[in-house]
């Protein structure tokens, strides 16, 4: 069946999701430190 392909596809999607969440976290930390510096 296509199970192998489905697993690969979801693995890719989760990898991208994780990467974008990491980017958001980094951006959030950056914003936080900028705000703290300017306060």
GROMACS .gro file of N, CA and C in nm:
model
  117
    1UNK      N    1   0.082  -0.121   0.000
    1UNK     CA    2   0.000   0.000   0.000
    1UNK      C    3   0.085   0.126   0.000
    2UNK      N    4   0.022   0.237   0.028
    2UNK     CA    5   0.090   0.367   0.027
    2UNK      C    6   0.135   0.410   0.165
    3UNK      N    7   0.130   0.319   0.262
    3UNK     CA    8   0.164   0.355   0.399
    3UNK      C    9   0.301   0.419   0.410
    4UNK      N   10   0.400   0.361   0.343
    4UNK     CA   11   0.535   0.414   0.348
    4UNK      C   12   0.540   0.557   0.300
    5UNK      N   13   0.469   0.584   0.192
    5UNK     CA   14   0.468   0.720   0.138
    5UNK      C   15   0.400   0.816   0.233
    6UNK      N   16   0.291   0.772   0.294
    6UNK     CA   17   0.219   0.857   0.390
    6UNK      C   18   0.309   0.894   0.507
    7UNK      N   19   0.382   0.794   0.558
    7UNK     CA   20   0.472   0.819   0.671
    7UNK      C   21   0.579   0.919   0.631
    8UNK      N   22   0.637   0.901   0.512
    8UNK     CA   23   0.740   0.993   0.464
    8UNK      C   24   0.683   1.134   0.450
    9UNK      N   25   0.562   1.144   0.396
    9UNK     CA   26   0.500   1.274   0.374
    9UNK      C   27   0.477   1.344   0.508
   10UNK      N   28   0.422   1.271   0.604
   10UNK     CA   29   0.397   1.331   0.736
   10UNK      C   30   0.526   1.368   0.805
   11UNK      N   31   0.629   1.286   0.785
   11UNK     CA   32   0.759   1.316   0.845
   11UNK      C   33   0.810   1.450   0.793
   12UNK      N   34   0.794   1.473   0.663
   12UNK     CA   35   0.837   1.599   0.601
   12UNK      C   36   0.755   1.716   0.655
   13UNK      N   37   0.623   1.695   0.663
   13UNK     CA   38   0.534   1.802   0.711
   13UNK      C   39   0.568   1.837   0.855
   14UNK      N   40   0.587   1.735   0.939
   14UNK     CA   41   0.621   1.762   1.079
   14UNK      C   42   0.756   1.831   1.091
   15UNK      N   43   0.850   1.793   1.006
   15UNK     CA   44   0.982   1.856   1.006
   15UNK      C   45   0.971   2.004   0.975
   16UNK      N   46   0.890   2.037   0.875
   16UNK     CA   47   0.869   2.178   0.837
   16UNK      C   48   0.799   2.253   0.948
   17UNK      N   49   0.699   2.189   1.007
   17UNK     CA   50   0.623   2.251   1.116
   17UNK      C   51   0.716   2.282   1.232
   18UNK      N   52   0.800   2.186   1.266
   18UNK     CA   53   0.893   2.203   1.377
   18UNK      C   54   0.990   2.317   1.348
   19UNK      N   55   1.038   2.322   1.224
   19UNK     CA   56   1.131   2.428   1.184
   19UNK      C   57   1.066   2.565   1.194
   20UNK      N   58   0.941   2.577   1.151
   20UNK     CA   59   0.876   2.707   1.158
   20UNK      C   60   0.842   2.746   1.301
   21UNK      N   61   0.810   2.647   1.385
   21UNK     CA   62   0.788   2.677   1.526
   21UNK      C   63   0.916   2.724   1.591
   22UNK      N   64   1.028   2.661   1.556
   22UNK     CA   65   1.159   2.704   1.607
   22UNK      C   66   1.187   2.848   1.566
   23UNK      N   67   1.157   2.879   1.440
   23UNK     CA   68   1.179   3.015   1.390
   23UNK      C   69   1.095   3.115   1.468
   24UNK      N   70   0.970   3.079   1.495
   24UNK     CA   71   0.881   3.167   1.572
   24UNK      C   72   0.936   3.188   1.712
   25UNK      N   73   0.987   3.082   1.772
   25UNK     CA   74   1.042   3.091   1.907
   25UNK      C   75   1.164   3.183   1.908
   26UNK      N   76   1.251   3.167   1.810
   26UNK     CA   77   1.370   3.251   1.800
   26UNK      C   78   1.330   3.396   1.780
   27UNK      N   79   1.233   3.420   1.691
   27UNK     CA   80   1.185   3.556   1.666
   27UNK      C   81   1.125   3.614   1.794
   28UNK      N   82   1.049   3.534   1.867
   28UNK     CA   83   0.989   3.578   1.991
   28UNK      C   84   1.093   3.615   2.095
   29UNK      N   85   1.195   3.533   2.108
   29UNK     CA   86   1.303   3.562   2.202
   29UNK      C   87   1.376   3.690   2.164
   30UNK      N   88   1.394   3.709   2.035
   30UNK     CA   89   1.461   3.828   1.984
   30UNK      C   90   1.379   3.952   2.019
   31UNK      N   91   1.249   3.947   1.989
   31UNK     CA   92   1.160   4.059   2.020
   31UNK      C   93   1.163   4.090   2.169
   32UNK      N   94   1.158   3.984   2.249
   32UNK     CA   95   1.157   4.000   2.394
   32UNK      C   96   1.283   4.072   2.442
   33UNK      N   97   1.398   4.031   2.390
   33UNK     CA   98   1.523   4.092   2.435
   33UNK      C   99   1.533   4.237   2.387
   34UNK      N  100   1.480   4.266   2.268
   34UNK     CA  101   1.480   4.404   2.218
   34UNK      C  102   1.390   4.491   2.306
   35UNK      N  103   1.272   4.439   2.339
   35UNK     CA  104   1.178   4.513   2.424
   35UNK      C  105   1.240   4.538   2.562
   36UNK      N  106   1.304   4.436   2.618
   36UNK     CA  107   1.365   4.451   2.751
   36UNK      C  108   1.478   4.553   2.748
   37UNK      N  109   1.556   4.553   2.640
   37UNK     CA  110   1.666   4.649   2.628
   37UNK      C  111   1.615   4.792   2.622
   38UNK      N  112   1.502   4.811   2.554
   38UNK     CA  113   1.450   4.946   2.531
   38UNK      C  114   1.363   4.997   2.645
   39UNK      N  115   1.333   4.912   2.742
   39UNK     CA  116   1.243   4.956   2.849
   39UNK      C  117   1.322   5.020   2.963
   0.00000   0.00000   0.00000
